[in-house]
XYZ file of N, CA, C and O in Angstrom:
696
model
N -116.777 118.922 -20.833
C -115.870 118.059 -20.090
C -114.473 118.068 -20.710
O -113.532 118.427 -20.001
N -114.267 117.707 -21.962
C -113.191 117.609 -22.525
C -112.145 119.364 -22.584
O -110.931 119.516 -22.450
N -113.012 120.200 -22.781
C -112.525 121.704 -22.389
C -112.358 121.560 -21.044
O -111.619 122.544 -21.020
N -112.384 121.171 -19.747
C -111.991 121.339 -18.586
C -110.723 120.821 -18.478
O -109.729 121.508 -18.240
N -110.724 119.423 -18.676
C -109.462 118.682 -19.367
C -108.430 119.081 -19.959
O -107.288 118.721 -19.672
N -108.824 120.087 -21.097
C -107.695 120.443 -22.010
C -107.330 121.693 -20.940
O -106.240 122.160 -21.273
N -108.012 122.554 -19.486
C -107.605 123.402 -19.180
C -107.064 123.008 -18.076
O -106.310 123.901 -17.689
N -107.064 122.070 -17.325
C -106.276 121.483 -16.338
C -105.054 120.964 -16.630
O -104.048 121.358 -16.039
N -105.014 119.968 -17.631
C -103.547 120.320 -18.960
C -102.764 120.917 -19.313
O -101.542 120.766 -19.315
N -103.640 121.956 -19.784
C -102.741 123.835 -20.106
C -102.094 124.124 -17.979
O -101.069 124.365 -17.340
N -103.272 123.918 -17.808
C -102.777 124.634 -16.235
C -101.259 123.808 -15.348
O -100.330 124.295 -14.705
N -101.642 122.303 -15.745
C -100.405 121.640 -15.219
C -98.691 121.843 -15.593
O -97.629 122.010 -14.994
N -99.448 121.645 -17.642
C -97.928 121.981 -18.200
C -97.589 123.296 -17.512
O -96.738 122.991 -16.676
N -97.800 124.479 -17.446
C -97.437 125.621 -17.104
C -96.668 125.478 -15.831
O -95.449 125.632 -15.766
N -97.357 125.210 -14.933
C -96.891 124.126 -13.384
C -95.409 123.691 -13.950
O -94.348 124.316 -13.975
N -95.720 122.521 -14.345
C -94.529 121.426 -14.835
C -93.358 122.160 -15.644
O -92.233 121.660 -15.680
N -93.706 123.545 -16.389
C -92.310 124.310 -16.705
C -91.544 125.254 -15.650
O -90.478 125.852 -15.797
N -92.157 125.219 -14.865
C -91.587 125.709 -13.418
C -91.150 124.954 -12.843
O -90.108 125.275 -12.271
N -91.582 123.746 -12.679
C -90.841 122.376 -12.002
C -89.369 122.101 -12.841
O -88.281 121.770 -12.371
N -89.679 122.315 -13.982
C -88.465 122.112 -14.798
C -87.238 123.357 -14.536
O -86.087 123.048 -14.225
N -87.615 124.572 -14.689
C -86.430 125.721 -14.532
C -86.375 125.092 -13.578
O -85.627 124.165 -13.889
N -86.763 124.919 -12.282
C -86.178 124.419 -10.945
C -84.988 123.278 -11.033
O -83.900 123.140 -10.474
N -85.734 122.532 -12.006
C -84.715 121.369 -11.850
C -83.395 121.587 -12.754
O -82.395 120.904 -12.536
N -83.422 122.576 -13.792
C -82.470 123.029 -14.197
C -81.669 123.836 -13.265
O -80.593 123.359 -12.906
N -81.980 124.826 -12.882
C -81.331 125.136 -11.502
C -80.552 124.287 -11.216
O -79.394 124.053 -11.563
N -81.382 123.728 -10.422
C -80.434 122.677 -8.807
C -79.573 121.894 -10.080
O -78.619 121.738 -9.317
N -79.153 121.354 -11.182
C -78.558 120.408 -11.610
C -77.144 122.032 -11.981
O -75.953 121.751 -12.118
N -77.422 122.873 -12.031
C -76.628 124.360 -12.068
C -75.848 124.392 -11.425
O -74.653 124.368 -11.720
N -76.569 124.487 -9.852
C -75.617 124.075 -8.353
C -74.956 123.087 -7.975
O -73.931 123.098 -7.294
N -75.639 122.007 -8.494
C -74.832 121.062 -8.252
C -73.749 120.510 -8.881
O -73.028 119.720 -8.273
N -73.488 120.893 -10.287
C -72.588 121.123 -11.160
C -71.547 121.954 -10.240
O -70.577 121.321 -9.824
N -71.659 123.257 -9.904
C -71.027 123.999 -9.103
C -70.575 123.619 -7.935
O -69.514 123.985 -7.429
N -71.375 122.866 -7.469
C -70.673 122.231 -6.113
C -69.968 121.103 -5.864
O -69.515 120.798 -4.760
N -69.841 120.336 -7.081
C -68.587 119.396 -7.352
C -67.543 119.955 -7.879
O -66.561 119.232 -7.710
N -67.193 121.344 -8.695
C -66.671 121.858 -9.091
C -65.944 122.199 -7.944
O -64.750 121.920 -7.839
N -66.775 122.961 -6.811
C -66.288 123.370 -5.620
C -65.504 122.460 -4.733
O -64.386 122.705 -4.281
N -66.248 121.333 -4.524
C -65.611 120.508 -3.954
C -64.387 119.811 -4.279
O -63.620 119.272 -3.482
N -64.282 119.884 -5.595
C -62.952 119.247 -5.887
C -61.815 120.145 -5.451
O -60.770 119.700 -4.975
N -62.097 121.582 -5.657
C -61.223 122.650 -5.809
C -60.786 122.682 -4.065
O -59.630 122.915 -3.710
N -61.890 122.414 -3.107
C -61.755 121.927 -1.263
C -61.003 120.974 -1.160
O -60.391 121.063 -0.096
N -60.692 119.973 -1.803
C -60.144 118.864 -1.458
C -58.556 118.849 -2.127
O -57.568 118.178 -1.828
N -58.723 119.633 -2.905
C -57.187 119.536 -3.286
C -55.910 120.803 -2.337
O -54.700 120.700 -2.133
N -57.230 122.240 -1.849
C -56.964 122.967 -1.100
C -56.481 122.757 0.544
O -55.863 123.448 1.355
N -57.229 121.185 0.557
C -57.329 120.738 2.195
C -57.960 121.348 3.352
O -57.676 121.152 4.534
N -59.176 122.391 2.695
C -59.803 123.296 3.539
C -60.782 122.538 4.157
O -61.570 121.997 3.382
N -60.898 122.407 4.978
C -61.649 120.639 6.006
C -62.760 121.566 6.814
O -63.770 121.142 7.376
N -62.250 123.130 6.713
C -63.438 124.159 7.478
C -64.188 124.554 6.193
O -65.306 124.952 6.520
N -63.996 124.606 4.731
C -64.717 124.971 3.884
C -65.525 123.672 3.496
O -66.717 123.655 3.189
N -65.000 123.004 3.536
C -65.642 121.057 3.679
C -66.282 121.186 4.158
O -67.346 121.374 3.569
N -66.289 121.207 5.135
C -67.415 121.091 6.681
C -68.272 122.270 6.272
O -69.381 121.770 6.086
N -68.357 123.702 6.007
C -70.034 124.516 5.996
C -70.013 123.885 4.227
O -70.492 124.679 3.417
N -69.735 123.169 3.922
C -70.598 123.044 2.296
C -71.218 121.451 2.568
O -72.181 121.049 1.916
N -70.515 120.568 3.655
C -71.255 119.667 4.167
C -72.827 119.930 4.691
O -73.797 119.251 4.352
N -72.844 121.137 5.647
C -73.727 121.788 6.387
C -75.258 122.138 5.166
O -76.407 121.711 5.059
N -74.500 123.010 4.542
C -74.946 123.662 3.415
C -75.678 122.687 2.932
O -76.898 122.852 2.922
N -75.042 121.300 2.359
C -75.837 120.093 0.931
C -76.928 119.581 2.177
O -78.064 119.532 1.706
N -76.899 119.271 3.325
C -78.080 118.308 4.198
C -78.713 119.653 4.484
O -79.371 119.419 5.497
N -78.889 120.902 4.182
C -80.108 121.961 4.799
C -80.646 122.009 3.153
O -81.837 122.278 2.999
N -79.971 121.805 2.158
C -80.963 121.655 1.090
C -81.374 120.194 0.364
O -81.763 119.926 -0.773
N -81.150 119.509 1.361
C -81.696 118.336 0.823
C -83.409 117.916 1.733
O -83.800 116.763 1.912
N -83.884 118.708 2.011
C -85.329 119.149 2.328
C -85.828 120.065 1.418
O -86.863 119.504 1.056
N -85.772 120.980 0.889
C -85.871 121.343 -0.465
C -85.678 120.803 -1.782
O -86.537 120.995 -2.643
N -84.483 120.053 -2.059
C -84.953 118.946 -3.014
C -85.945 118.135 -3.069
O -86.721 117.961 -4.008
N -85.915 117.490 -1.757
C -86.978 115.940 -1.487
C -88.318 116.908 -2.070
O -88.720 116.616 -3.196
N -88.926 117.902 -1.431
C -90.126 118.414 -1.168
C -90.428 119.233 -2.930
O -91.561 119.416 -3.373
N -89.307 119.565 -3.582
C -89.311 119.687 -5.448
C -89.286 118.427 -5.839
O -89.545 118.632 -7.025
N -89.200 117.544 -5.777
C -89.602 116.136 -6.286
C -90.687 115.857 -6.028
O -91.290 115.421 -7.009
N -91.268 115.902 -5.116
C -92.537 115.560 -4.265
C -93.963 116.580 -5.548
O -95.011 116.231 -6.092
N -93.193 117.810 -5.504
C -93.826 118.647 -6.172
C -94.264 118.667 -7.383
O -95.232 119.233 -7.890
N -93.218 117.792 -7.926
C -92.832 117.600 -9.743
C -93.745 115.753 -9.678
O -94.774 115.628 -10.342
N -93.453 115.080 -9.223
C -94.266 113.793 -9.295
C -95.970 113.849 -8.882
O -96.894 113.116 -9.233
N -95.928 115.336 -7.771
C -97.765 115.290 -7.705
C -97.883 115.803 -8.965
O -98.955 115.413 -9.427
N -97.055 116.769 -10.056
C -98.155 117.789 -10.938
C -98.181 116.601 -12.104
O -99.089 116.652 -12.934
N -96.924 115.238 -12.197
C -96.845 114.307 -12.791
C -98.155 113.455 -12.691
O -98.548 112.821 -13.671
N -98.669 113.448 -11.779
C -99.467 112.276 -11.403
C -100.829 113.347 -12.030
O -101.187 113.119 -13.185
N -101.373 114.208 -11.438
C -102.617 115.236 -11.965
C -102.372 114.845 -13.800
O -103.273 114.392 -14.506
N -101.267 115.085 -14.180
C -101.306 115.472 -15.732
C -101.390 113.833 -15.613
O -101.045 114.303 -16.696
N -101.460 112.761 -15.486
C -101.477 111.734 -15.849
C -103.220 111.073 -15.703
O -103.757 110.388 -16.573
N -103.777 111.436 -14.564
C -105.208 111.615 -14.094
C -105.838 112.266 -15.734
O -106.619 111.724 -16.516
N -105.037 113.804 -15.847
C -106.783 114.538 -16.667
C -105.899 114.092 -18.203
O -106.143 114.880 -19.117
N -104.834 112.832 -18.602
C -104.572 112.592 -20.249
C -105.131 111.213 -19.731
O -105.293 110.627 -20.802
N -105.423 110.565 -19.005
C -106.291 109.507 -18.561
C -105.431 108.163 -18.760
O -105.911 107.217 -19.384
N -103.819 108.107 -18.066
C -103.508 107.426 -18.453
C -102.409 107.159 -17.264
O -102.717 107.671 -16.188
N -101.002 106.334 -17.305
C -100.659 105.789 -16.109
C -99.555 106.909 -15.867
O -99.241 107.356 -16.971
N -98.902 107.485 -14.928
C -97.875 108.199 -14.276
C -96.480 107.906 -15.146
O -95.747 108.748 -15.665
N -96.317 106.230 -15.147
C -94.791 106.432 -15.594
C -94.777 106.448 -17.255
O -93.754 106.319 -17.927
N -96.103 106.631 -17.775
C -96.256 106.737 -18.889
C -96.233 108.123 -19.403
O -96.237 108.414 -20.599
N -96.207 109.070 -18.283
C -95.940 110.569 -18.836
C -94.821 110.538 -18.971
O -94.099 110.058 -18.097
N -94.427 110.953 -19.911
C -92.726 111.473 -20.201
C -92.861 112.833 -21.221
O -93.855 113.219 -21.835
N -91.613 113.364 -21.178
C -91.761 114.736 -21.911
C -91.742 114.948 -23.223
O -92.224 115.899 -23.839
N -90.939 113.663 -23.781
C -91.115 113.189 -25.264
C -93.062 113.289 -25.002
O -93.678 114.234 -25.495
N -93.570 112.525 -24.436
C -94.613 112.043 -25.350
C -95.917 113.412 -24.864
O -97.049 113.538 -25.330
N -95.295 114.190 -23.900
C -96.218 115.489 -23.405
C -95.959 116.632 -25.103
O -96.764 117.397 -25.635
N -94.484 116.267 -25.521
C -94.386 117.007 -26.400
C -95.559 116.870 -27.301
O -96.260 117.846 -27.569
N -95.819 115.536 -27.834
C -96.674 115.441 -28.869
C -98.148 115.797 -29.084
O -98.949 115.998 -29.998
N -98.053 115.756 -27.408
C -99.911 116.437 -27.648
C -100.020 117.921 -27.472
O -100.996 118.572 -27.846
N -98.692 118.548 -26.731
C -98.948 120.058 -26.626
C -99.522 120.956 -28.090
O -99.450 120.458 -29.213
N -99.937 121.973 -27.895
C -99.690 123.190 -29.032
C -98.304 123.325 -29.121
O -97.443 122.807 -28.408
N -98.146 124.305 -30.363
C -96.775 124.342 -31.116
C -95.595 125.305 -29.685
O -94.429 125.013 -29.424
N -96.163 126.058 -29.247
C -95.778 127.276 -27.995
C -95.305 126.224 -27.000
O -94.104 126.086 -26.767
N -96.174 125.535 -26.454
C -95.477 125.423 -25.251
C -94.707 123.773 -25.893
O -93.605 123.451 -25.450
N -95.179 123.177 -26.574
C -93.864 121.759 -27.437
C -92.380 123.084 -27.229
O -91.372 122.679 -26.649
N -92.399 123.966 -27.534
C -91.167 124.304 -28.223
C -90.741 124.820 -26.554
O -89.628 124.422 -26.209
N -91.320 125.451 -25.762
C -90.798 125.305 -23.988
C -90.515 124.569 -23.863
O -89.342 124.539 -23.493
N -91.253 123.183 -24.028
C -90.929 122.105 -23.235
C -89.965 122.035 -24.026
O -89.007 122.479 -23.393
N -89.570 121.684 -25.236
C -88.564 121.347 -25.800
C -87.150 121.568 -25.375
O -86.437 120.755 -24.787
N -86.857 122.726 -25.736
C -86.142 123.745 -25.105
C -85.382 123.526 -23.834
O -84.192 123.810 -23.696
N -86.642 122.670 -22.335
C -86.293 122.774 -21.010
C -85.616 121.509 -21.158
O -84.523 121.413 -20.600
N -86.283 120.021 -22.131
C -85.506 119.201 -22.370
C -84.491 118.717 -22.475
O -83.999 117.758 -21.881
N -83.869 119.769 -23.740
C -82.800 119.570 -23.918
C -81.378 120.535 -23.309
O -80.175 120.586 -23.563
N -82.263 121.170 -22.446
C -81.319 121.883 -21.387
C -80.996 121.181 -20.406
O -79.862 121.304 -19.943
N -82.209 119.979 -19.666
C -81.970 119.311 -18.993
C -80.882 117.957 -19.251
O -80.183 117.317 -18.466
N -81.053 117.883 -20.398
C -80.070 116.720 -20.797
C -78.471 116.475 -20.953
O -77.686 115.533 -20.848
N -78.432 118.073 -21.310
C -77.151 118.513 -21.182
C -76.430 118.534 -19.857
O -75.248 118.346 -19.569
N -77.221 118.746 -19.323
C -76.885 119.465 -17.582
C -76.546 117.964 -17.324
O -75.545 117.661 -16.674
N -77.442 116.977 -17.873
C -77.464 115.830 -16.673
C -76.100 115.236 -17.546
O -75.307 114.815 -16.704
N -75.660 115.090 -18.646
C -74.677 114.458 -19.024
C -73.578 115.438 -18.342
O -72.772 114.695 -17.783
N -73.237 116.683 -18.167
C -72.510 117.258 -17.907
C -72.024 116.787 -16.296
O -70.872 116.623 -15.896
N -73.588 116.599 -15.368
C -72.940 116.321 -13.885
C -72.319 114.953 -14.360
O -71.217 114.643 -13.907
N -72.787 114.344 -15.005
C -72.470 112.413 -14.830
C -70.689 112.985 -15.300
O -69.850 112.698 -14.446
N -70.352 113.463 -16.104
C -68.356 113.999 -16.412
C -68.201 114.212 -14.945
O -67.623 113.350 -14.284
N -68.728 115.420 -14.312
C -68.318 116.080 -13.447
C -68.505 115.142 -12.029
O -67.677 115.242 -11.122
N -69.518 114.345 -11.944
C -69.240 113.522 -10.833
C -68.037 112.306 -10.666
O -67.417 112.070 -9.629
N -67.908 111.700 -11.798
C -67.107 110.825 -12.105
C -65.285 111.381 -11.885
O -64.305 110.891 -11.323
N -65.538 112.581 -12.636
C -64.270 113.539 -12.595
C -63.866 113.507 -10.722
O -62.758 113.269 -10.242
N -65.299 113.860 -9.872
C -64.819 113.930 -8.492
C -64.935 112.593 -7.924
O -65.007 112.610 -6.696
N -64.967 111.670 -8.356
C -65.013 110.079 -7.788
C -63.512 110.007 -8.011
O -62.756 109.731 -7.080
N -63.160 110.208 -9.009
C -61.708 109.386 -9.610
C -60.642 110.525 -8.880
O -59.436 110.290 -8.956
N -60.970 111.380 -8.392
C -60.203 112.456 -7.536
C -59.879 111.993 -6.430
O -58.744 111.766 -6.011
N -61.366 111.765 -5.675
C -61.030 110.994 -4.088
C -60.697 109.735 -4.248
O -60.069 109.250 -3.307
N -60.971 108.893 -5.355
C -60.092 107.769 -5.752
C -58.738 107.312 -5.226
O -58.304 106.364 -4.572
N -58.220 108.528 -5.865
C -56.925 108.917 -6.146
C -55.835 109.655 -4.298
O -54.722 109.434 -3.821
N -57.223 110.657 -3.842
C -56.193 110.728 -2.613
C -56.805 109.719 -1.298
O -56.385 109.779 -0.142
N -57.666 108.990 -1.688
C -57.610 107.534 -0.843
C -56.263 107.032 -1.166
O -55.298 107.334 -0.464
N -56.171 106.321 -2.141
C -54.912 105.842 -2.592
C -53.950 106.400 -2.261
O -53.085 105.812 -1.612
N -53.842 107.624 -2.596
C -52.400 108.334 -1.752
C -52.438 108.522 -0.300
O -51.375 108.631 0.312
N -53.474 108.568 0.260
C -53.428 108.934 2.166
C -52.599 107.227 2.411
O -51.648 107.048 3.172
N -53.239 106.173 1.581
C -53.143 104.656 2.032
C -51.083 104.516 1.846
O -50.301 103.822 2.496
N -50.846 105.389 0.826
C -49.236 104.605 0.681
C -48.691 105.980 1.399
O -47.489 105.987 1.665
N -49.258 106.836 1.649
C -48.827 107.682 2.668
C -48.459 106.835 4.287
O -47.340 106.577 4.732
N -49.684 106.568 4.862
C -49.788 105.936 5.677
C -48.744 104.590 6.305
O -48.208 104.425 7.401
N -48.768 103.709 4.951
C -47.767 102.723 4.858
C -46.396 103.047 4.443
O -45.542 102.160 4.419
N -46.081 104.469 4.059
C -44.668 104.659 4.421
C -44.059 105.612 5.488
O -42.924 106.028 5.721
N -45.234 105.775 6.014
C -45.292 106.662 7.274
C -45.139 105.795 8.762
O -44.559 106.180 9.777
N -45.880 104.458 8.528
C -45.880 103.497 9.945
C -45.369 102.638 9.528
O -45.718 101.711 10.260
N -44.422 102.082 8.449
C -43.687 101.046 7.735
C -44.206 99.971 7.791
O -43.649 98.908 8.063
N -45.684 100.208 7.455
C -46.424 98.818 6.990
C -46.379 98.469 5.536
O -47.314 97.868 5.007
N -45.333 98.826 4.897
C -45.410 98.498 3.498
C -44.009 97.369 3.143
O -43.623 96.883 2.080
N -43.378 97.208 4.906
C -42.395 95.983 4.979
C -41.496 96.002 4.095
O -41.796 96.789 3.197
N -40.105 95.269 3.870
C -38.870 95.187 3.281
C -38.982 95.362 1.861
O -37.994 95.537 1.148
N -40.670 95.299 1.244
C -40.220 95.803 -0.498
C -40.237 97.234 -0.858
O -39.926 97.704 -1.952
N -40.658 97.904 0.245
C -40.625 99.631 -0.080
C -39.196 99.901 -0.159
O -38.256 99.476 0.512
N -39.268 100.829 -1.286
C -38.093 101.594 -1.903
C -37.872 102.936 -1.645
O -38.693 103.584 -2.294
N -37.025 103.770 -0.893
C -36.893 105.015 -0.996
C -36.270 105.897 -1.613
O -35.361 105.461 -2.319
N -36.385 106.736 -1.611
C -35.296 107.529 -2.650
C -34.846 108.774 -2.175
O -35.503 109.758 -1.837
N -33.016 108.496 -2.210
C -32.668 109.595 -1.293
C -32.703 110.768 -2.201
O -33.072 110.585 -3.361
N -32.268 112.270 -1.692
C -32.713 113.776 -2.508
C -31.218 113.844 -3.356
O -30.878 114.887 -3.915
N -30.277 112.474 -3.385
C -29.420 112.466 -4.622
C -29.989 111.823 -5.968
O -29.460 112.037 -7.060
N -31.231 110.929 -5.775
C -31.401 109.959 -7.068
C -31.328 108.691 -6.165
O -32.349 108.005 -6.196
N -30.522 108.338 -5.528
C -30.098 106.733 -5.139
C -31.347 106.276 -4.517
O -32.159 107.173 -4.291
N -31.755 104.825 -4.120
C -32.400 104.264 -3.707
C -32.331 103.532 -2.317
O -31.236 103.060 -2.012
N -33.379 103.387 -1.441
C -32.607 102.958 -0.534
C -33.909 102.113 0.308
O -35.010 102.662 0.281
N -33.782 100.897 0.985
C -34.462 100.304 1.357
C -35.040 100.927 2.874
O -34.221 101.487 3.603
N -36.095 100.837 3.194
C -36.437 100.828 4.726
C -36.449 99.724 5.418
O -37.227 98.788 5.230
N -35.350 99.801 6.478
C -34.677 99.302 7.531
C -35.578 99.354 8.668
O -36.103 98.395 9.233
N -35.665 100.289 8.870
C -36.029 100.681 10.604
C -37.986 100.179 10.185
O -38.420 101.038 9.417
N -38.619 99.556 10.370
C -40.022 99.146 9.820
C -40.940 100.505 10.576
O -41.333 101.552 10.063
N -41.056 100.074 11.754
C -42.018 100.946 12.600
C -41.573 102.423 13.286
O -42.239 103.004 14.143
N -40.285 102.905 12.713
C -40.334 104.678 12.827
C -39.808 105.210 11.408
O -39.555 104.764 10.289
N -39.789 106.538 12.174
C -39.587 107.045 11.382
C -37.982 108.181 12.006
O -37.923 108.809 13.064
N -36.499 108.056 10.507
C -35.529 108.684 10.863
C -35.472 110.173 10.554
O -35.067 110.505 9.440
N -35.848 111.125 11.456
C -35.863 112.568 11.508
C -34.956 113.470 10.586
O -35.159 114.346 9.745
N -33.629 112.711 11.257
C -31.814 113.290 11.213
C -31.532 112.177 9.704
O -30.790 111.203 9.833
N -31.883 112.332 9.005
C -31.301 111.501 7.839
C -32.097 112.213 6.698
O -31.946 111.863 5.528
């Protein structure tokens, strides 16, 4: 009994390091595709926007269904170490493996950890981007339809300053 155990074990981890390159992967791409996206948004390419929009919802059925994949082989390895699901973790899979596959798993660990601190820079990096041209479309906007009223300041192409007068257009010939 306990040899069936230890081979359903062996058979899962093996499973579960494939679940892992996977998830190293996709955290690869997706690194790449905030990268991308920032580089779209500063370009204003609204047609390269749009197929990488296309692109992220045709693989987000492939993610869902690698999660799905990685929490059943989670749940089996939690069944044959006879113990609860959220109690598997990879720290503590490390400790019961042989020395071979501790040092895989190890390895996929701390590849994964990197990756994931790396998107959390890189997402934040593209939050504080669109942050930023929200904010600018908004005082765009309000000095474009002169909703920013008698305290907006302009500045003519000598240096001087100059108030907006006219609220609701805009002067072409000036």
């Amino acid at each position: 009994m306990r040899v069936m155990a230890f081979e359903i074990i062996e058979k899962k981890i093996d499973e579960l390091l494939v679940c892992l390159d996977k998830d190293i992967l996709n955290l690869q791409e997706n690194l790449a595709m905030l990268n991308q996206l920032r580089e779209l948004l500063v370009k204003r390419d609204d047609a390269s926007l749009s197929k990488m929009l296309v692109s992220i919802k045709e693989k987000m059925g492939s993610y869902t269904e690698h999660k799905s994949k990685r929490q059943s082989i989670l749940s089996e390895l939690a069944k044959a170490l006879n113990c609860n699901v959220e109690n598997v973790k990879l720290t503590m899979l490390e400790k019961i493996l042989p020395e071979e596959k501790k040092t895989q798993l190890s390895k996929r660990k701390i590849k994964l950890k990197s990756l994931v601190v790396e998107l959390k820079k890189e997402h934040l990096s593209t939050a504080l981007l669109l942050s930023e041209c929200n904010r600018f479309n908004r005082l765009l906007l309000k000095s474009v339809f002169g909703l920013g009223g008698e305290k907006t300041v302009y500045y003519n192409s000598d240096g001087t300053t100059k108030r907006q007068n006219d609220a609701a257009f805009m002067n072409v010939w000036s």
